Backbone as JSON, one array per atom type, in Angstrom:
{
  "sequence": "XXXXXXXXXXXXXXXXXXXXXXXXXXXXXXXXXXXXXXXXXXXXXXXXXXXXXXXXXXXXXXXXXXXXXXXXXXXXXXXXXXXXXXXXXXXXXXXXXXXXXXXXXXXXXXXXXXXXXXXXXXXXXXXXXXXXXXXXXXXXXXXXXXXXXXXXXX",
  "N": [[-56.99, 50.36, 8.39], [-55.27, 53.13, 9.25], [-52.89, 55.67, 8.54], [-51.25, 56.77, 10.53], [-51.02, 54.43, 12.2], [-50.38, 52.24, 10.48], [-47.38, 53.91, 10.1], [-46.56, 53.42, 12.8], [-46.34, 50.49, 13.15], [-44.55, 50.06, 10.87], [-42.37, 50.9, 12.14], [-41.92, 50.01, 14.26], [-41.62, 46.88, 12.92], [-38.9, 47.62, 11.69], [-37.52, 48.05, 13.76], [-37.43, 45.78, 15.38], [-36.36, 44.0, 13.55], [-33.66, 44.89, 13.18], [-32.73, 46.98, 11.95], [-31.3, 50.09, 11.27], [-32.57, 53.2, 11.17], [-33.62, 56.52, 10.48], [-35.67, 59.15, 11.65], [-38.26, 61.35, 10.31], [-38.63, 64.6, 11.03], [-41.3, 65.39, 11.17], [-42.37, 63.09, 11.78], [-43.37, 61.28, 9.78], [-42.01, 59.86, 7.96], [-39.55, 57.55, 7.04], [-35.71, 56.97, 6.75], [-33.37, 54.91, 5.64], [-29.86, 54.12, 5.42], [-27.56, 52.91, 3.08], [-24.57, 51.76, 2.01], [-23.78, 54.17, -0.61], [-26.29, 54.78, -0.68], [-29.82, 55.38, 0.05], [-32.64, 55.06, 1.41], [-35.93, 55.67, 1.54], [-39.0, 55.83, 3.17], [-42.31, 55.98, 2.91], [-45.57, 57.12, 3.26], [-48.99, 56.81, 2.68], [-52.46, 57.53, 2.34], [-55.03, 55.62, 0.86], [-57.69, 55.16, -1.21], [-60.39, 54.18, 0.67], [-60.13, 52.96, 3.16], [-57.35, 52.22, 3.11], [-53.98, 51.81, 3.12], [-50.62, 53.02, 1.59], [-47.63, 51.98, 1.34], [-44.59, 53.38, 0.43], [-41.34, 52.52, -0.68], [-38.6, 54.08, -1.29], [-35.64, 55.34, -3.61], [-33.71, 57.86, -4.42], [-31.74, 57.68, -7.1], [-29.88, 58.68, -8.4], [-29.37, 62.43, -8.24], [-30.02, 65.77, -9.22], [-29.49, 65.75, -12.13], [-28.86, 67.17, -15.04], [-31.21, 68.93, -16.51], [-31.28, 69.94, -19.13], [-29.19, 68.03, -20.42], [-27.57, 65.55, -22.29], [-27.79, 63.53, -20.7], [-29.92, 63.74, -19.41], [-31.8, 63.06, -21.21], [-31.01, 60.5, -21.82], [-31.1, 59.23, -19.43], [-34.27, 58.8, -19.59], [-34.32, 57.25, -21.58], [-33.3, 54.91, -20.74], [-34.98, 53.98, -19.12], [-37.05, 51.89, -19.77], [-35.49, 49.69, -19.83], [-34.41, 49.61, -17.53], [-36.58, 48.81, -15.7], [-37.47, 46.39, -16.76], [-35.07, 44.87, -16.22], [-34.92, 44.88, -13.16], [-37.08, 43.28, -11.41], [-38.98, 43.49, -9.02], [-38.77, 46.4, -8.47], [-39.5, 49.45, -9.51], [-38.29, 52.2, -11.83], [-38.56, 55.83, -12.29], [-38.06, 58.94, -13.7], [-37.64, 62.19, -12.85], [-37.78, 66.02, -12.82], [-35.13, 66.04, -12.66], [-33.82, 64.04, -10.83], [-33.36, 60.5, -10.73], [-35.54, 57.77, -10.08], [-35.7, 55.02, -7.71], [-38.37, 52.79, -7.07], [-40.68, 50.99, -4.6], [-43.99, 49.55, -3.94], [-45.84, 48.84, -1.36], [-49.02, 47.4, 0.43], [-50.13, 48.86, 3.17], [-52.41, 47.26, 5.26], [-51.83, 44.63, 5.04], [-49.53, 44.42, 5.38], [-46.64, 42.06, 5.75], [-43.59, 41.68, 7.79], [-41.48, 40.41, 6.7], [-41.98, 40.96, 4.2], [-41.5, 44.0, 3.92], [-38.94, 43.85, 4.61], [-38.04, 42.64, 2.71], [-38.34, 44.48, 0.21], [-37.2, 46.49, 1.4], [-34.52, 45.84, 0.97], [-34.53, 45.2, -1.8], [-34.92, 47.63, -3.26], [-32.66, 49.08, -2.42], [-30.79, 47.74, -2.98], [-30.79, 47.95, -5.53], [-30.4, 50.53, -5.89], [-27.75, 51.02, -4.78], [-26.14, 49.45, -6.48], [-26.06, 50.65, -8.76], [-26.04, 53.36, -8.79], [-23.1, 54.66, -8.78], [-22.42, 53.9, -11.17], [-24.44, 54.91, -13.32], [-24.17, 57.03, -12.42], [-21.78, 58.35, -13.92], [-22.37, 57.9, -16.63], [-25.02, 59.18, -16.89], [-24.24, 61.81, -15.45], [-25.07, 63.86, -12.78], [-25.73, 63.15, -9.16], [-25.07, 60.91, -6.51], [-26.69, 59.48, -3.76], [-25.16, 59.97, -1.2], [-23.06, 61.78, -1.84], [-24.71, 63.86, -2.04], [-25.47, 64.05, 0.47], [-23.37, 64.67, 1.9], [-22.87, 67.11, 1.0], [-25.37, 68.82, 1.92], [-24.71, 68.37, 4.62], [-22.41, 70.24, 4.83], [-23.25, 72.68, 4.79], [-25.67, 73.42, 3.07], [-29.14, 73.17, 2.88], [-31.07, 70.43, 3.69], [-33.18, 67.37, 3.86], [-33.99, 64.25, 5.67]],
  "CA": [[-55.78, 50.99, 8.78], [-54.9, 54.34, 9.13], [-51.74, 56.27, 7.97], [-50.56, 56.4, 11.87], [-51.04, 53.16, 12.53], [-48.99, 51.92, 9.45], [-46.26, 54.43, 10.51], [-46.26, 52.5, 13.83], [-46.31, 49.19, 12.53], [-43.3, 49.71, 10.0], [-41.24, 51.4, 13.06], [-41.56, 47.89, 15.14], [-40.76, 45.84, 12.02], [-37.3, 47.65, 11.78], [-36.47, 48.25, 14.96], [-37.39, 44.03, 15.59], [-35.15, 43.42, 12.04], [-32.08, 45.52, 13.9], [-32.33, 47.79, 10.96], [-31.17, 51.26, 11.67], [-33.35, 54.4, 10.44], [-33.93, 58.12, 11.32], [-37.53, 59.27, 11.64], [-38.22, 62.65, 9.73], [-39.09, 65.53, 11.97], [-42.59, 65.66, 11.9], [-42.43, 61.54, 12.32], [-44.26, 60.86, 8.91], [-41.53, 59.1, 7.26], [-38.33, 57.08, 7.97], [-34.61, 56.71, 6.06], [-32.47, 53.82, 6.37], [-29.11, 54.26, 4.77], [-26.96, 51.49, 2.66], [-23.78, 52.59, 1.12], [-23.99, 55.66, -0.9], [-27.54, 55.26, -1.28], [-30.57, 55.88, 1.13], [-34.26, 54.14, 1.16], [-37.37, 56.3, 2.25], [-40.13, 54.84, 3.47], [-43.59, 57.02, 2.94], [-47.31, 56.52, 3.99], [-50.18, 57.81, 2.15], [-53.86, 56.95, 2.51], [-55.51, 55.03, -0.32], [-59.12, 54.27, -1.29], [-61.39, 54.47, 2.19], [-59.47, 52.76, 4.47], [-56.0, 51.78, 2.75], [-52.66, 52.77, 3.33], [-49.78, 52.69, 0.68], [-46.32, 52.53, 1.7], [-43.37, 53.68, -0.82], [-40.34, 52.47, -0.53], [-37.85, 54.74, -2.58], [-34.45, 55.71, -3.16], [-33.09, 58.6, -5.34], [-30.5, 56.65, -7.49], [-29.11, 60.21, -8.68], [-30.16, 63.62, -8.23], [-29.43, 66.96, -10.07], [-29.09, 65.75, -13.26], [-29.0, 68.48, -15.57], [-32.38, 68.67, -17.39], [-30.9, 70.09, -20.63], [-28.22, 67.4, -20.97], [-27.64, 64.71, -22.79], [-27.92, 62.51, -19.68], [-31.59, 63.45, -19.18], [-32.56, 62.09, -22.13], [-30.52, 58.97, -21.73], [-32.2, 58.71, -18.12], [-35.38, 58.5, -20.24], [-34.14, 55.94, -22.66], [-32.98, 53.62, -20.03], [-36.19, 53.62, -17.98], [-37.62, 50.52, -19.81], [-34.22, 48.57, -19.68], [-34.17, 49.19, -15.68], [-37.93, 48.16, -15.4], [-37.28, 44.79, -17.11], [-33.61, 44.15, -15.64], [-35.36, 44.38, -11.92], [-38.26, 42.41, -11.38], [-39.91, 44.19, -8.25], [-38.38, 47.84, -8.58], [-40.14, 50.23, -10.64], [-37.56, 53.4, -11.82], [-39.22, 56.67, -12.56], [-37.29, 59.92, -13.97], [-38.49, 63.48, -13.08], [-37.48, 66.75, -12.13], [-33.49, 65.75, -12.4], [-34.07, 63.08, -10.25], [-33.73, 58.85, -11.12], [-35.7, 57.17, -8.19], [-35.96, 53.35, -7.62], [-39.56, 52.68, -5.85], [-41.41, 49.59, -4.39], [-44.99, 49.91, -3.37], [-46.57, 47.91, -0.33], [-50.24, 47.73, 1.07], [-49.9, 48.6, 4.6], [-52.99, 46.76, 5.79], [-51.46, 43.12, 4.89], [-47.6, 44.31, 5.43], [-45.61, 41.44, 6.84], [-42.37, 41.89, 8.01], [-40.42, 39.75, 5.42], [-42.13, 41.67, 2.94], [-41.04, 44.83, 3.97], [-37.41, 43.96, 4.54], [-37.2, 42.08, 1.13], [-38.75, 45.42, -0.3], [-36.45, 47.73, 1.78], [-32.96, 45.66, 0.29], [-34.47, 45.58, -3.21], [-34.74, 49.01, -3.53], [-31.3, 49.96, -1.66], [-29.36, 47.07, -3.87], [-30.49, 48.53, -6.95], [-29.81, 51.74, -5.97], [-26.55, 50.76, -4.58], [-25.74, 48.8, -7.52], [-26.3, 51.21, -10.26], [-25.92, 54.94, -8.56], [-22.0, 55.16, -9.42], [-22.45, 53.57, -12.76], [-25.17, 55.95, -14.05], [-23.49, 58.89, -12.67], [-21.02, 58.43, -15.32], [-23.27, 57.86, -17.76], [-25.58, 60.29, -16.62], [-24.1, 62.84, -14.57], [-26.01, 63.9, -11.39], [-25.13, 63.14, -7.81], [-25.59, 59.85, -5.62], [-27.5, 60.2, -2.57], [-24.14, 59.94, -0.37], [-22.5, 63.05, -2.27], [-25.73, 65.24, -1.64], [-25.8, 64.46, 2.18], [-22.18, 65.41, 2.17], [-23.17, 68.79, 0.47], [-26.18, 69.07, 2.87], [-23.83, 68.64, 5.75], [-21.74, 71.22, 4.74], [-24.15, 73.93, 4.87], [-26.8, 73.6, 2.35], [-29.94, 72.42, 3.97], [-31.36, 68.84, 3.23], [-33.94, 66.33, 4.51], [-33.66, 63.34, 5.81]],
  "C": [[-55.59, 52.23, 8.53], [-53.51, 54.45, 9.07], [-50.84, 56.18, 9.49], [-50.54, 55.52, 12.37], [-50.06, 52.17, 11.66], [-47.6, 52.29, 9.82], [-45.53, 53.42, 11.55], [-45.7, 51.16, 13.77], [-44.98, 49.03, 11.72], [-41.87, 50.14, 11.01], [-41.02, 50.25, 13.73], [-41.12, 47.4, 14.19], [-39.26, 46.31, 12.14], [-37.02, 47.64, 12.78], [-36.48, 46.19, 15.46], [-36.4, 43.49, 14.75], [-33.95, 43.71, 12.45], [-32.16, 46.15, 12.9], [-32.59, 49.28, 11.46], [-31.75, 52.43, 10.69], [-33.09, 55.46, 11.45], [-35.32, 58.37, 10.63], [-37.37, 60.72, 10.95], [-38.75, 63.43, 11.0], [-40.48, 65.97, 12.37], [-43.19, 63.91, 11.93], [-43.25, 61.13, 11.04], [-43.64, 59.94, 7.77], [-40.18, 58.32, 7.84], [-37.16, 56.82, 6.53], [-33.83, 55.89, 6.63], [-31.28, 54.09, 5.36], [-28.03, 52.61, 4.29], [-26.21, 52.05, 1.72], [-23.76, 53.89, 0.63], [-25.39, 55.88, -1.34], [-28.54, 55.4, -0.08], [-31.93, 55.41, 0.7], [-34.93, 54.74, 2.34], [-38.26, 55.74, 2.21], [-41.22, 55.78, 3.78], [-44.69, 56.29, 3.04], [-48.07, 57.44, 3.24], [-51.44, 56.77, 2.07], [-54.08, 56.63, 0.97], [-56.76, 54.3, -0.5], [-59.66, 55.0, 0.23], [-60.66, 54.13, 3.26], [-58.08, 51.92, 4.42], [-55.15, 52.43, 3.07], [-51.57, 51.97, 2.16], [-48.37, 52.81, 1.07], [-45.43, 52.35, 0.52], [-42.51, 53.65, -0.12], [-39.41, 53.11, -1.8], [-36.64, 55.67, -2.5], [-33.78, 56.73, -4.53], [-31.46, 58.01, -5.8], [-29.49, 57.97, -7.58], [-30.21, 61.34, -8.89], [-29.27, 64.87, -9.2], [-28.84, 66.72, -11.31], [-29.46, 66.78, -14.14], [-30.39, 68.24, -16.62], [-32.17, 68.96, -19.22], [-30.0, 69.38, -21.3], [-28.61, 66.33, -21.92], [-28.04, 63.38, -21.67], [-28.92, 62.55, -19.25], [-32.4, 62.99, -20.25], [-32.22, 60.82, -22.36], [-31.02, 58.51, -20.48], [-33.53, 58.06, -18.8], [-35.13, 57.25, -21.05], [-34.06, 54.89, -21.86], [-33.88, 53.33, -18.81], [-36.65, 52.07, -18.45], [-36.58, 49.29, -19.58], [-34.08, 48.45, -18.16], [-35.44, 48.53, -15.47], [-37.71, 46.75, -15.52], [-36.38, 44.21, -16.55], [-34.27, 43.76, -14.24], [-36.84, 44.29, -11.89], [-39.55, 43.07, -10.21], [-40.18, 45.8, -7.91], [-38.73, 48.43, -9.6], [-38.87, 51.61, -10.75], [-38.63, 54.59, -12.79], [-38.03, 57.78, -12.62], [-38.09, 60.94, -13.89], [-38.02, 64.68, -12.22], [-35.7, 66.91, -12.02], [-33.24, 64.75, -11.47], [-34.3, 61.36, -10.81], [-34.05, 58.44, -9.87], [-36.01, 55.81, -8.37], [-37.14, 53.12, -6.56], [-40.21, 51.16, -5.71], [-42.46, 50.21, -3.45], [-45.61, 48.84, -2.57], [-48.14, 48.53, 0.15], [-50.23, 47.65, 2.29], [-51.22, 47.7, 5.59], [-52.9, 45.26, 5.75], [-50.22, 43.05, 4.75], [-47.4, 43.06, 6.45], [-44.18, 41.75, 7.01], [-41.29, 41.44, 6.98], [-40.63, 40.44, 4.13], [-41.75, 43.15, 2.79], [-39.74, 44.97, 3.91], [-37.15, 43.76, 2.87], [-37.42, 43.52, 0.33], [-37.44, 46.57, 0.02], [-34.83, 47.53, 0.76], [-33.24, 45.53, -1.05], [-33.96, 46.81, -3.74], [-33.2, 49.25, -3.09], [-30.21, 49.14, -2.45], [-29.42, 47.59, -5.15], [-29.87, 49.76, -6.83], [-28.43, 51.82, -5.76], [-25.7, 50.46, -5.61], [-25.34, 49.69, -8.91], [-25.66, 53.02, -9.99], [-24.28, 55.49, -9.42], [-21.75, 54.93, -10.85], [-23.03, 54.75, -13.74], [-24.94, 57.05, -13.81], [-22.59, 59.15, -13.75], [-21.31, 58.62, -16.38], [-24.23, 59.14, -17.87], [-25.43, 61.93, -16.52], [-25.18, 62.76, -13.66], [-24.93, 63.45, -10.73], [-26.08, 61.52, -7.15], [-25.83, 60.38, -4.57], [-26.18, 60.55, -1.52], [-23.39, 61.53, -0.83], [-23.71, 64.22, -2.02], [-25.7, 65.34, -0.31], [-24.72, 64.81, 2.4], [-22.22, 66.91, 2.04], [-24.37, 69.57, 1.68], [-25.92, 69.49, 4.22], [-22.99, 69.63, 5.81], [-22.32, 72.94, 4.77], [-25.32, 74.33, 4.26], [-27.88, 72.73, 3.18], [-30.56, 71.0, 3.22], [-32.23, 68.27, 4.06], [-33.34, 64.98, 4.84], [-33.71, 62.33, 4.59]]
}
């Protein structure tokens, strides 16, 4: 399976499942909004003929790298990764991400939808709580900033 086929398959599943989504201008990724969080769906060729579909959400953005919050973000990664069975958390460049990877060639609708809701649920549940603890901004706040004039992507 190639990346373009996988992109089309995911769009078909999202539409059939009644999930509202936006498509990036170049057609290479999707965004779904959930409360104060967003889930992005990206596609990447893997090995010879496989595709990895990555579902990810920026739980918090703009965490000051020089702050205590940045150190705390690194300190809580293990706890977050133990607390959520299927979602993995990573921190880099001032952003705490929740992620979930799937293989494109064996993708089933239920698997994709469950992954989306796992990532969305984790991000929406944690973002406000962790913003108080770590600093940084939830996706909804960043989206409002972008809509007021600063550039942003889907």
